[in-house]
Short mmCIF file of C-alpha atoms and ligand atoms in Angstrom, two decimals:
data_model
loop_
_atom_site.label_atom_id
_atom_site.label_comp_id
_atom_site.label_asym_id
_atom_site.label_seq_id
_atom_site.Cartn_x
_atom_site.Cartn_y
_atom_site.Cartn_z
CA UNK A 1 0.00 0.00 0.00
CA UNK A 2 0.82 3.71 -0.43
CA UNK A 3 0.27 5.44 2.60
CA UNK A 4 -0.26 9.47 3.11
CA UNK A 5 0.36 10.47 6.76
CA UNK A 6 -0.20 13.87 7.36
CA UNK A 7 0.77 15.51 10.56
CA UNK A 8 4.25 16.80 12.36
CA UNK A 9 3.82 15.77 15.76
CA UNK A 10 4.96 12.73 18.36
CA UNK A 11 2.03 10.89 17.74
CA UNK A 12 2.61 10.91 13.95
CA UNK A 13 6.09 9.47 14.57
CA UNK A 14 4.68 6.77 16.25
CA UNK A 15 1.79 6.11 14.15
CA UNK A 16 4.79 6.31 11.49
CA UNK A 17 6.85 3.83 13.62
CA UNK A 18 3.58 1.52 13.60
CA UNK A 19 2.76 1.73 10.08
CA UNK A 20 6.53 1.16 8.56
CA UNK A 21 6.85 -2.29 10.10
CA UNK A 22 3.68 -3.25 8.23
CA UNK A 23 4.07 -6.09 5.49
CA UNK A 24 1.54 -4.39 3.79
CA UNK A 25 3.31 -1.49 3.26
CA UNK A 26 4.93 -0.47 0.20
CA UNK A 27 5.28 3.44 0.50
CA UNK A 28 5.09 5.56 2.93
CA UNK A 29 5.01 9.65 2.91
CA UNK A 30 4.33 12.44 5.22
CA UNK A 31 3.43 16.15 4.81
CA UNK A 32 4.61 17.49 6.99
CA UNK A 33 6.60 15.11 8.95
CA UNK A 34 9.34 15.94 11.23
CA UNK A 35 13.07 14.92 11.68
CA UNK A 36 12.27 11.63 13.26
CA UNK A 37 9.84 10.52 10.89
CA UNK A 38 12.29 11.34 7.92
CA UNK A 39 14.06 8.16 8.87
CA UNK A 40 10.83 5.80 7.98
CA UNK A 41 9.32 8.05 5.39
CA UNK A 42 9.73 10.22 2.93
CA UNK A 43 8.50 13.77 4.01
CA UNK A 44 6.78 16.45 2.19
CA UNK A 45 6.33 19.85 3.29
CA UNK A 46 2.60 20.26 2.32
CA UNK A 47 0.87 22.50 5.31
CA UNK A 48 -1.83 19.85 7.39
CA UNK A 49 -4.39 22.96 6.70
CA UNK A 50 -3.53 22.94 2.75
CA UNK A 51 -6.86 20.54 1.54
CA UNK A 52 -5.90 20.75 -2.02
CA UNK A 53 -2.02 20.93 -1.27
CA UNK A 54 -2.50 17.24 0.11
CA UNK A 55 -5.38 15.92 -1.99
CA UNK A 56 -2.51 16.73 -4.80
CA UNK A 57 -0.37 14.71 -3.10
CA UNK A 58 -2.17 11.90 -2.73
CA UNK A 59 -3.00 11.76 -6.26
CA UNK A 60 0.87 11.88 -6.60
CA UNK A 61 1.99 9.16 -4.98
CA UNK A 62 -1.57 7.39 -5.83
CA UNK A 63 -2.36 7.34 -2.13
CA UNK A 64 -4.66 3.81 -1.63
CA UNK A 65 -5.00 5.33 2.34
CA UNK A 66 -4.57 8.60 3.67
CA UNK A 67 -3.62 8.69 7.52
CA UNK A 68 -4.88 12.28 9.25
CA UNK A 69 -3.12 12.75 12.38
CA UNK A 70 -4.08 15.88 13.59
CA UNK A 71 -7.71 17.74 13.96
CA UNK A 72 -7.06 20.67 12.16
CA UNK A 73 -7.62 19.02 8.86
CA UNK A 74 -10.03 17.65 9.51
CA UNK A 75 -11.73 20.70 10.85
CA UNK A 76 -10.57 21.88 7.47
CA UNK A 77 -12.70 19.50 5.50
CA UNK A 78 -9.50 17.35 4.09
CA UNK A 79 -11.54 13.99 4.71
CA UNK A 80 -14.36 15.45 2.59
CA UNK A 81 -12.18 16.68 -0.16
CA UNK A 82 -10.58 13.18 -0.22
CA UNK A 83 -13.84 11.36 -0.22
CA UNK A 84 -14.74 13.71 -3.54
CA UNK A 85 -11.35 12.73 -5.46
CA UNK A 86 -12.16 8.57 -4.51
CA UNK A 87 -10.03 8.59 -2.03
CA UNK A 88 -9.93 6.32 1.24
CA UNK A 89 -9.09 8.44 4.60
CA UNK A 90 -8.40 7.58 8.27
CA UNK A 91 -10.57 10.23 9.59
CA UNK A 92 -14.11 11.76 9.75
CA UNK A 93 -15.79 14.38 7.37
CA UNK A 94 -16.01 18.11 9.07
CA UNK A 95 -19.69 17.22 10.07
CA UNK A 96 -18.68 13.93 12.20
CA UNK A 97 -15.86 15.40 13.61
CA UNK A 98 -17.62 18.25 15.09
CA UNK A 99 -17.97 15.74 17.82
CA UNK A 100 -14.16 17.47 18.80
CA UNK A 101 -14.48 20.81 16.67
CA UNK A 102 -17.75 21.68 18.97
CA UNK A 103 -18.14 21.01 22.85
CA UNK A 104 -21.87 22.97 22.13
CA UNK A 105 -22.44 20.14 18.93
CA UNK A 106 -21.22 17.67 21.57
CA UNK A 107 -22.95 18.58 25.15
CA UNK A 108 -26.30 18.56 22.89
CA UNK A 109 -25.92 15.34 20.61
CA UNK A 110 -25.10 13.73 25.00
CA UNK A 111 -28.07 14.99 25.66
CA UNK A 112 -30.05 13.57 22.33
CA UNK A 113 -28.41 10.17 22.66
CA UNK A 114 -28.53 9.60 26.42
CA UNK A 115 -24.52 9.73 26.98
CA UNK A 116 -23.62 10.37 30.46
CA UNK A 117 -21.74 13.87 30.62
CA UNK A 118 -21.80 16.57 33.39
CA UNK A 119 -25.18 19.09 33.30
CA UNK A 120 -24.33 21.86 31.24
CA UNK A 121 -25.69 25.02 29.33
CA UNK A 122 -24.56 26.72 26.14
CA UNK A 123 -24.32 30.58 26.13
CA UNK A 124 -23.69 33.06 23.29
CA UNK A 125 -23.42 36.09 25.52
CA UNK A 126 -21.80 36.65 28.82
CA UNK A 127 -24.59 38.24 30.68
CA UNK A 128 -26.80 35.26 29.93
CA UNK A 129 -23.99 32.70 30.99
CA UNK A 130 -23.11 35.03 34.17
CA UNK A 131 -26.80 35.15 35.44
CA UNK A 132 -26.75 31.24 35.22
CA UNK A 133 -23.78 30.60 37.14
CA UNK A 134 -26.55 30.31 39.61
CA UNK A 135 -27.62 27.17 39.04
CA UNK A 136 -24.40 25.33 39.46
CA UNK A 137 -21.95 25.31 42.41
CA UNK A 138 -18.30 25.81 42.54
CA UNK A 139 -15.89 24.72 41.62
CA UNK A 140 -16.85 26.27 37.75
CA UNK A 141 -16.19 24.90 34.43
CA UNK A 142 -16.17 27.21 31.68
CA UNK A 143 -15.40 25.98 27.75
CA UNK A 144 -15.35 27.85 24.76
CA UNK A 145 -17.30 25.84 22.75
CA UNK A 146 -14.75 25.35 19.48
CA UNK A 147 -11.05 24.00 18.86
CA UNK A 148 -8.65 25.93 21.54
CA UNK A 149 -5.53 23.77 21.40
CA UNK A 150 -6.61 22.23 24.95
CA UNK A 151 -6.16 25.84 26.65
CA UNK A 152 -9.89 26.42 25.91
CA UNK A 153 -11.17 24.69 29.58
CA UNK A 154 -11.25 27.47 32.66
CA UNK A 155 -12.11 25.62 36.20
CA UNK A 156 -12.81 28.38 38.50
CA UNK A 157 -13.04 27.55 42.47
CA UNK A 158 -15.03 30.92 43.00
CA UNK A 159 -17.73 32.88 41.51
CA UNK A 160 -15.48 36.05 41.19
CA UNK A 161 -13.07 33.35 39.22
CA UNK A 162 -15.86 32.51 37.00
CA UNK A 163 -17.59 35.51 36.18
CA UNK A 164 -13.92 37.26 34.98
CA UNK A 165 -13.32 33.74 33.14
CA UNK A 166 -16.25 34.55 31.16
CA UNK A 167 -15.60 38.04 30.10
CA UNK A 168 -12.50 36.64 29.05
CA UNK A 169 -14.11 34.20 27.26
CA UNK A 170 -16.61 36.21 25.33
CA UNK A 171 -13.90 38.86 24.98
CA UNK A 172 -12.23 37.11 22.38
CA UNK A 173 -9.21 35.32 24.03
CA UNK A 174 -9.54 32.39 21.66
CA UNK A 175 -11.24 34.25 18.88
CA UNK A 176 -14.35 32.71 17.13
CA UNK A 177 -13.87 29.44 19.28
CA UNK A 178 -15.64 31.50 22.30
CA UNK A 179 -18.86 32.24 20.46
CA UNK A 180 -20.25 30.09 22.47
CA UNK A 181 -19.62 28.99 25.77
CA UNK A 182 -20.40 25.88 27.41
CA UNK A 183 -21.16 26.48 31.20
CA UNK A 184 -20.81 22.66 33.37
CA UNK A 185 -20.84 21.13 36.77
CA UNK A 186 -17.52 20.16 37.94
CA UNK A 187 -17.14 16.10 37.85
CA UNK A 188 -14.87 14.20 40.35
CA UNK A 189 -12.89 11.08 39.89
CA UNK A 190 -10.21 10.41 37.54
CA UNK A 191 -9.26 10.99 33.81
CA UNK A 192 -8.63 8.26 31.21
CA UNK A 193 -8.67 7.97 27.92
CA UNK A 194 -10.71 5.05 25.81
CA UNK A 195 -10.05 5.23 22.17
CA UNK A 196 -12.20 2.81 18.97
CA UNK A 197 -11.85 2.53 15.77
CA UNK A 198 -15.19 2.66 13.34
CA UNK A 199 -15.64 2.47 10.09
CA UNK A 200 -19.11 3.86 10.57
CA UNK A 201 -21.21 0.78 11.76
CA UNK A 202 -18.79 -1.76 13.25
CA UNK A 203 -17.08 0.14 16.43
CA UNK A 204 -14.16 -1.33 17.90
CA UNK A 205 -12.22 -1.01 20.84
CA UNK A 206 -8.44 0.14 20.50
CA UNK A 207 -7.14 0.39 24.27
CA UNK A 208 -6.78 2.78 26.53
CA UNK A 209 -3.96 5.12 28.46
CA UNK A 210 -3.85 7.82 30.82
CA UNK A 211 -2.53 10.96 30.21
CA UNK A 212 -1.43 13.61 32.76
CA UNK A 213 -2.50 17.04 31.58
CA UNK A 214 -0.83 19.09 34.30
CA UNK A 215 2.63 20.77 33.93
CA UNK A 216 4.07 19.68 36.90
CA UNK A 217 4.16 16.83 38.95
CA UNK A 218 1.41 15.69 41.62
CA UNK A 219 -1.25 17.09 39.06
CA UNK A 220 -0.57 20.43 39.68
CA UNK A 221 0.41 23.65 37.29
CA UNK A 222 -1.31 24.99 33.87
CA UNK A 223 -3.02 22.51 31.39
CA UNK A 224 -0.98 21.40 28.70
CA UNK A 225 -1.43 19.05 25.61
CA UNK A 226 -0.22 16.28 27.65
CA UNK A 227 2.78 15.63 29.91
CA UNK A 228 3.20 11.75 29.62
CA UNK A 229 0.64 8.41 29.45
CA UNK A 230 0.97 5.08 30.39
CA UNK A 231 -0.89 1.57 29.85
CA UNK A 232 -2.48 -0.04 31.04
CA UNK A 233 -4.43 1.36 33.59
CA UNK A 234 -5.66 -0.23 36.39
CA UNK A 235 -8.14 2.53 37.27
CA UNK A 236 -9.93 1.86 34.31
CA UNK A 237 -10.65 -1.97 34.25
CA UNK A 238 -12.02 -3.83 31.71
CA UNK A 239 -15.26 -3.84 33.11
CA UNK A 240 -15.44 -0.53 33.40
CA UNK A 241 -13.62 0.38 29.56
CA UNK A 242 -16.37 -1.62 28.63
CA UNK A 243 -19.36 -0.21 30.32
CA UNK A 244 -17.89 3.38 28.57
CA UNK A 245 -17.96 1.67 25.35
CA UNK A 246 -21.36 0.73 25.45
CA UNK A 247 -22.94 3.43 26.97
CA UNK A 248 -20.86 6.43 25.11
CA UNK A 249 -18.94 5.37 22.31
CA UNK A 250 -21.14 2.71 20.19
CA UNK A 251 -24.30 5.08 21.03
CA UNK A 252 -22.23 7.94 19.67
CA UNK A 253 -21.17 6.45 16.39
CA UNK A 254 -24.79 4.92 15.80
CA UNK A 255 -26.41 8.42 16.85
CA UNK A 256 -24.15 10.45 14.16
CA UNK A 257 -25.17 7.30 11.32
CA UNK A 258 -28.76 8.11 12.39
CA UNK A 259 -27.92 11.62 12.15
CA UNK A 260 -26.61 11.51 8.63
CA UNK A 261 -22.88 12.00 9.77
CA UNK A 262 -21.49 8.47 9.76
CA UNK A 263 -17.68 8.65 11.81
CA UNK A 264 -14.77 6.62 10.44
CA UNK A 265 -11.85 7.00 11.97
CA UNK A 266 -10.49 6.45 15.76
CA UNK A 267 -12.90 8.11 18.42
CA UNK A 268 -11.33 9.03 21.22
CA UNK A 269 -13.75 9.80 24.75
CA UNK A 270 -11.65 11.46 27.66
CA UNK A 271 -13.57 9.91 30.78
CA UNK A 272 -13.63 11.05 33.93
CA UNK A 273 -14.00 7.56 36.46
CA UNK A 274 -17.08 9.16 39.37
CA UNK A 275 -18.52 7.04 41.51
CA UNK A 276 -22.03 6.86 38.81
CA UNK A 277 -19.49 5.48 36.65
CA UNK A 278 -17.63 6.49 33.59
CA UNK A 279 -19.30 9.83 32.10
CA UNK A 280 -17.94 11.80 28.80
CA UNK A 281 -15.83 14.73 29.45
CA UNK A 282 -15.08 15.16 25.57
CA UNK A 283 -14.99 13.66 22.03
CA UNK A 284 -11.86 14.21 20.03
CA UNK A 285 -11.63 12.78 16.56
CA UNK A 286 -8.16 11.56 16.45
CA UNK A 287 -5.95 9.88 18.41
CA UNK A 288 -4.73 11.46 21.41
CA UNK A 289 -1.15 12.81 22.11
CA UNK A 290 0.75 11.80 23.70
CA UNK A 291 -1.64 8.68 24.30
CA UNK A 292 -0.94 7.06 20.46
CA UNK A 293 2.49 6.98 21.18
CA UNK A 294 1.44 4.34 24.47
CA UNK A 295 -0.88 2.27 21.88
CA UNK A 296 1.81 2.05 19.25
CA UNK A 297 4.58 0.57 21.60
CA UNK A 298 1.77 -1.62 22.84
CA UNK A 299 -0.03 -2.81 20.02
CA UNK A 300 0.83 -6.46 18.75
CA UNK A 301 -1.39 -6.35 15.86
CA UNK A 302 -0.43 -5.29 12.69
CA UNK A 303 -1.63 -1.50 12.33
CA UNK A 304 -2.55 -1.30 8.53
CA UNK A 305 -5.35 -3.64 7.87
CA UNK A 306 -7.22 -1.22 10.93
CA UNK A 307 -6.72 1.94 9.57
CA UNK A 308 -7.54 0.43 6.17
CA UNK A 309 -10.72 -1.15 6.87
CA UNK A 310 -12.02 1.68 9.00
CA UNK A 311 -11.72 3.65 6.33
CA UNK A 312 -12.85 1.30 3.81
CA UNK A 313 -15.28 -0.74 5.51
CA UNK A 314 -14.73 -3.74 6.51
CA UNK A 315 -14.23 -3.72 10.07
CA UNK A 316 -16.03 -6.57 11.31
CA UNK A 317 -13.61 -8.86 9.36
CA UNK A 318 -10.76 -8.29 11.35
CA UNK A 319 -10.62 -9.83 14.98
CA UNK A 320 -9.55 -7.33 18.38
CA UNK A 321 -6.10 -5.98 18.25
CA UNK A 322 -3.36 -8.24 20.16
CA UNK A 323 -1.94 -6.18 22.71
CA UNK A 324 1.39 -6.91 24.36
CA UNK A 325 1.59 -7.91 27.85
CA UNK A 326 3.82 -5.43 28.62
CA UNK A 327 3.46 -1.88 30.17
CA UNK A 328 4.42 1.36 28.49
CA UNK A 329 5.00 4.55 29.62
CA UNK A 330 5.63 7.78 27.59
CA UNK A 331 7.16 11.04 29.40
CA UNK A 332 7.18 14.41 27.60
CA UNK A 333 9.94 16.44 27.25
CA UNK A 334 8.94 19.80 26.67
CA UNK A 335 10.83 22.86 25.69
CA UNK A 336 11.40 25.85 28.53
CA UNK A 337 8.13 27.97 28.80
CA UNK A 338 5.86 25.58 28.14
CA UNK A 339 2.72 26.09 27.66
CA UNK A 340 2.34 29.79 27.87
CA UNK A 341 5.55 30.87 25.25
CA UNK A 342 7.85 27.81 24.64
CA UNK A 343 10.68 28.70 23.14
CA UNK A 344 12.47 27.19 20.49
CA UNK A 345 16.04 26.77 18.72
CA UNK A 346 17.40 24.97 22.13
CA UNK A 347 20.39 22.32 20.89
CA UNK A 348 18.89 18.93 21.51
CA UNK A 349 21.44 16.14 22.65
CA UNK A 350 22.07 12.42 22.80
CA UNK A 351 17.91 12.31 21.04
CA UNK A 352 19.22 9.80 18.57
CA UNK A 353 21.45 7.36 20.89
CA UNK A 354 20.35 3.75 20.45
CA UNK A 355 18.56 2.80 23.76
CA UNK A 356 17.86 -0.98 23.51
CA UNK A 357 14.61 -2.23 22.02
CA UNK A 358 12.36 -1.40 24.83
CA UNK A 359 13.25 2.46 24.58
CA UNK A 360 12.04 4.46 21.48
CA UNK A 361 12.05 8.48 21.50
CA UNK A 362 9.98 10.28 19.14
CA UNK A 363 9.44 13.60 17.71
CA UNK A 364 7.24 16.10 18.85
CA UNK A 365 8.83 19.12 17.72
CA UNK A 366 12.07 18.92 16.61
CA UNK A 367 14.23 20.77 13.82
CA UNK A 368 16.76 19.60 12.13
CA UNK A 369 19.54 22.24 10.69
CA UNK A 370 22.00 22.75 7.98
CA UNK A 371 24.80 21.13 10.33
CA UNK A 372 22.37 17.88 11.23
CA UNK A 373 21.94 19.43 14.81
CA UNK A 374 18.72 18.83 16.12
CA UNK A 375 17.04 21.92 17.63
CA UNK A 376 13.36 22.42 19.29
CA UNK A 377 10.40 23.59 17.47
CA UNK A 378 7.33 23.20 19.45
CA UNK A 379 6.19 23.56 22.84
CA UNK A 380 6.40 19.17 23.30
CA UNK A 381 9.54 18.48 21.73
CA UNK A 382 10.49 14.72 22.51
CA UNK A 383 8.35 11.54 24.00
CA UNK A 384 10.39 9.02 25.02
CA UNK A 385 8.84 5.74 25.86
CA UNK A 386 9.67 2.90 27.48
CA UNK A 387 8.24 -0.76 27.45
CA UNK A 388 8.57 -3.09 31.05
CA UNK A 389 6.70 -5.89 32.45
CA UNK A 390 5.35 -3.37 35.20
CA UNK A 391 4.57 0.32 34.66
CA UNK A 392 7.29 0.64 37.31
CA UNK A 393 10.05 -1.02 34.74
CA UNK A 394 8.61 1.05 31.75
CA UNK A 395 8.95 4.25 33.97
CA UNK A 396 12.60 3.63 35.14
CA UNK A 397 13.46 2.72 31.23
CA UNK A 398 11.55 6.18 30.25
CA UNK A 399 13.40 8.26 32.87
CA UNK A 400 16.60 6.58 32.46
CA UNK A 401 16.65 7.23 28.57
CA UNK A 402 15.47 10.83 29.24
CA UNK A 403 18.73 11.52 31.63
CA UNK A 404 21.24 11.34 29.03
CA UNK A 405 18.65 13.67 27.18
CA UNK A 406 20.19 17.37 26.97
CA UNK A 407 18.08 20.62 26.22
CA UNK A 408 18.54 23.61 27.40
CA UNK A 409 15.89 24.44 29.80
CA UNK A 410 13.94 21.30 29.05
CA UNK A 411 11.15 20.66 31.35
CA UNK A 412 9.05 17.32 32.19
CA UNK A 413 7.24 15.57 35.08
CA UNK A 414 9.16 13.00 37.28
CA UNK A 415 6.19 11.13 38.08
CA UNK A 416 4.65 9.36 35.22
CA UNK A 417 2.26 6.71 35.95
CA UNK A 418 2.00 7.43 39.70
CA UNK A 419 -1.65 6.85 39.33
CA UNK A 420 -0.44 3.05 38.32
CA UNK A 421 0.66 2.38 41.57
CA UNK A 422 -2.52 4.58 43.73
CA UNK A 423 -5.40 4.14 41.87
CA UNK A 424 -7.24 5.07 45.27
CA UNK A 425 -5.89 8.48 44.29
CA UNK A 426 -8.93 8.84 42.36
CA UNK A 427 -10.83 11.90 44.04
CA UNK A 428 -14.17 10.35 46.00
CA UNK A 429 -17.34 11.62 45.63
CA UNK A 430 -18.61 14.87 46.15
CA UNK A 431 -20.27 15.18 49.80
P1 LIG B 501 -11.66 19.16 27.79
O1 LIG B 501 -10.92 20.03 26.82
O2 LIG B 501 -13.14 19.25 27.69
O3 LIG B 501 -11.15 17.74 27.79
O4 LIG B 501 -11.22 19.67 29.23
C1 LIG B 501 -9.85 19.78 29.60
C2 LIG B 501 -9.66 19.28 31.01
O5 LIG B 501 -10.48 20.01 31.91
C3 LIG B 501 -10.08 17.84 31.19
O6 LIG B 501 -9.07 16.96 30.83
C4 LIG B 501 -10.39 17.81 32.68
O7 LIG B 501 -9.17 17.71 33.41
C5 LIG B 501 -10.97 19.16 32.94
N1 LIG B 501 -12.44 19.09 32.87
C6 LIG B 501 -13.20 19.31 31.77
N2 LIG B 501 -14.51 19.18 32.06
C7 LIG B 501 -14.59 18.87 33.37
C8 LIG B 501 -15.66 18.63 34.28
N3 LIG B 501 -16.95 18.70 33.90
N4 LIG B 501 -15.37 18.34 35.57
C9 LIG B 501 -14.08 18.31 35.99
N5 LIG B 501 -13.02 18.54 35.19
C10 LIG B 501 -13.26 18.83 33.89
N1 LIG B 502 -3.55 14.07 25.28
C1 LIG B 502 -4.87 14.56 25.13
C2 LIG B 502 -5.22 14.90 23.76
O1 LIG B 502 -4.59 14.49 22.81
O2 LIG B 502 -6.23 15.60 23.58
#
C-alpha cells in the first residue's frame, strides 16, 4: 500500500513507527513530517491545513489510504475533499468530527443520545452565561465551545473566578472558538482515555492510556497538551472500559449514522471515572497525544489492515487488536516555557542514541539544521517511551533514557504513571 500520513507531531512518529513495520506497506510519505519521521518516510512539506495541497499529493503518490493525524484538517474539510477525489481516509468528514471541533455540537448530541456527561448550558453572551452561574456550584467549568488547542477549559473555584473567566471568554481570548460557551458542573474522579476505531457501523475497541495534563508533577500547574501516558491502567478496568464503550462510544457512532454524519476514523472519549461510573468529558476525533504513542509501543497487531478497513469498511472482518503484555509509559519532554511561550532553537542532545529495544524516543517538535543538529520547534519536543513488564520497569526505562537527554531548559514531570501504583488516588465523591 501507499500510505499518506499527514501531521508533524509525536504521535505521527509513532503512528509512522507503527505503520513502517507493516508487510503491507509499500510506501510511505508524510506532509509534513518531522526529523524523526524522515528516517521511515519520505516527508513532504505540504501545510496539514492545505486541503488541495494534500489531496494533490495523494494523487501523486496514488495514495490507496490517507492517515490524518491531527484535527485541524479535519476541521478543514480534508476527509471530505478526499472522499470527492475517490479517495480512502483515516478520519471523519467536518460534520462527524464536530464531535471534537464543537463542545456545544457535543454537550447537545449527549443529551439527544442519552450519553452520560456533566449538566451543562450553552451561552452566546456573557450576561446570559453570568446570570446562570446560579444554578451550578463551585468549583466552575467554563469551555469555549470550538477548537482551543486544549487551553480552551477554565475551572474556576469561586464565583469572582468565573464571572472574569467569562468576560475573558466572550472577549475574544480564543477568537471565534468563544462564540459560544459551554457552562458545566464540575465532575470528580479520575481521567482516562478510551479510544475505537469505526468504520461507521462496526465500532471497535483500541485500548486505553492515561494521560497527565498538568505541567508539573502531583497534578498540579497549567493545562498542557499532555505531559506523559501510560498503559495499562488499572483505574480503568475492563469492566469498566467496557461499560464506557457501550454506553458512550457505540451510542455515539450509531447516533451520528442516524444523524446523517457516519464517523470513520479512531474516536477518542476522555472519561472522567465518578462514583455513577464512567461519564464523557469530551470527544476528540483523532488519536490522542501523547496517548498514540502508548498504543503504538503496545499494540501487537499489525496496524494497517485497521486503519484500512475503517476507512474502507470492513471492520467486522478483522478480529480485536493483540496487545502486548507489557506496560508502556511515555514522558514528555517539553521545551522551557511551556505552555504559555515555549521557546524554540534549544540544541537537543544524545535524542538519537540507540537505547535498547524497549526504549524508542519520538518527535514532537524537533528541527533539524544545515549542520544535522537537532534543535526544538514546538512547545512538546520529545516523547520518550519505554516498554517493562510493570509500569514501574517502563517508567525507570523512560526516565533513564530521558537523563542522558540534553536541552537547554527542558522541562518534564518526574512522576509518570503514579496513578499506576494509587489508583485510590482517584478523588471520592462529592459530599
Ligand atoms: P476538555 O478540553 O473538555 O477535555 O477539558 C480539559 C480538562 O479540563 C479535562 O481533561 C479535565 O481535566 C478538565 N475538565 C473538563 N470538564 C470537566 C468537568 N466537567 N469536571 C471536571 N473537570 C473537567
Ligand atoms: N492528550 C490529550 C489529547 O490528545 O487531547
Amino acid at each position: 500500500m501507499n500510505v499518506l500520513l499527514v501531521g508533524s507531531g509525536g504521535r505521527e512518529h509513532a503512528l509512522a513507527w507503527k505503520i513502517s513495520q507493516s508487510p503491507l506497506l509499500r510506501r510511505l510519505v508524510a506532509a509534513p513530517g518531522n526529523p524523526g519521521i524522515e528516517s521511515l518516510a519520505e516527508c513532504r512539506p505540504t501545510s496539514i491545513e492545505d486541503v488541495p495541497g494534500l489531496v494533490a499529493l495523494a494523487r501523486e503518490i496514488s495514495a490507496d489510504l490517507v492517515v490524518v493525524g491531527p484535527e485541524a484538517a479535519l476541521a478543514a474539510g480534508l476527509a471530505d475533499a478526499l472522499a470527492e477525489a475517490g479517495i480512502p481516509c483515516f478520519g471523519p468528514t467536518r460534520a462527524a468530527a464536530r464531535l471534537e471541533t464543537s463542545k456545544a455540537f457535543t454537550k447537545a448530541f449527549a443529551e439527544r443520545h442519552s450519553l452520560p456527561t456533566a449538566r451543562h448550558r450553552t451561552f452566546d453572551d456573557v450576561a446570559a452565561a453570568r446570570a446562570a452561574l446560579d444554578g451550578f456550584e463551585p468549583p466552575y467549568v467554563l469551555k469555549a465551545s470550538g477548537l482551543a488547542a486544549g487551553k480552551g477549559v477554565v475551572i474556576a473555584s469561586t464565583r469572582a473566578e468565573a464571572e472574569a473567566a467569562l468576560g475573558e471568554l466572550f472577549g475574544g481570548r480564543f477568537g471565534a472558538a468563544g462564540e459560544q460557551v459551554v457552562v458545566e458542573a464540575f465532575l470528580h474522579g479520575g481521567e482516562a482515555s478510551l479510544f475505537a476505531l469505526t468504520d461507521g457501523e462496526t465500532v471497535l475497541p483500541f485500548g486505553v492510556a492515561q494521560d497527565h495534563k498538568r505541567l508539573r508533577d502531583g497534578d498540579q500547574g497549567p493545562n498542557t497538551g499532555g505531559m506523559g501516558a501510560y498503559a495499562p491502567v488499572p483505574a480503568l478496568s475492563p469492566e469498566l472500559a467496557a461499560q464506557a464503550f457501550g454506553r458512550i462510544v457505540e451510542p455515539a457512532v450509531a447516533g451520528l449514522a442516524r444523524e446523517g454524519a457516519p464517523y470513520r476514523g479512531v474516536i477518542f472519549a476522555g472519561l472522567m471515572l465518578t462514583a455513577d461510573g464512567p461519564q464523557l468529558i469530551e470527544f476528540n476525533a483523532r488519536f490522542g497525544d501523547p496517548e498514540c504513542q502508548v498504543l503504538m509501543l503496545r499494540l501487537e497487531s499489525d496496524l494497517l489492515p485497521y486503519l484500512q478497513a475503517a476507512a474502507t469498511g470492513g471492520l467486522s472482518n478483522l478480529p480485536p487488536p493483540v496487545w502486548r503484555p507489557e506496560a508502556v509509559v511515555c514522558v514528555v519532554l517539553a521545551a522551557e516555557g511551556y505552555p504559555e511561550a515555549p521557546s524554540t532553537g534549544g540544541v537537543i542532545e544524545g535524542a538519537d542514541a540507540d537505547f535498547g529495544p524497549d526504549v524508542v524516543v519520538f518527535h514532537a517538535g524537533t528541527r533539524r539544521g544545515k549542520g544535522g543538529a537537532l534543535t526544538a520547534a514546538g512547545g512538546r519536543v520529545l516523547n520518550v517511551c519505554a516498554r517493562g513488564a510493570t509500569v514501574a520497569e517502563a517508567r525507570s526505562r523512560a526516565y533513564a533514557a530521558l537523563a542522558s537527554i540534553r536541552l537547554p531548559g527542558g522541562q518534564h514531570r518526574t512522576d509518570i504513571g503514579w496513578r499506576a501504583e494509587t489508583p485510590s488516588a482517584v478523588a471520592p465523591p462529592p459530599s
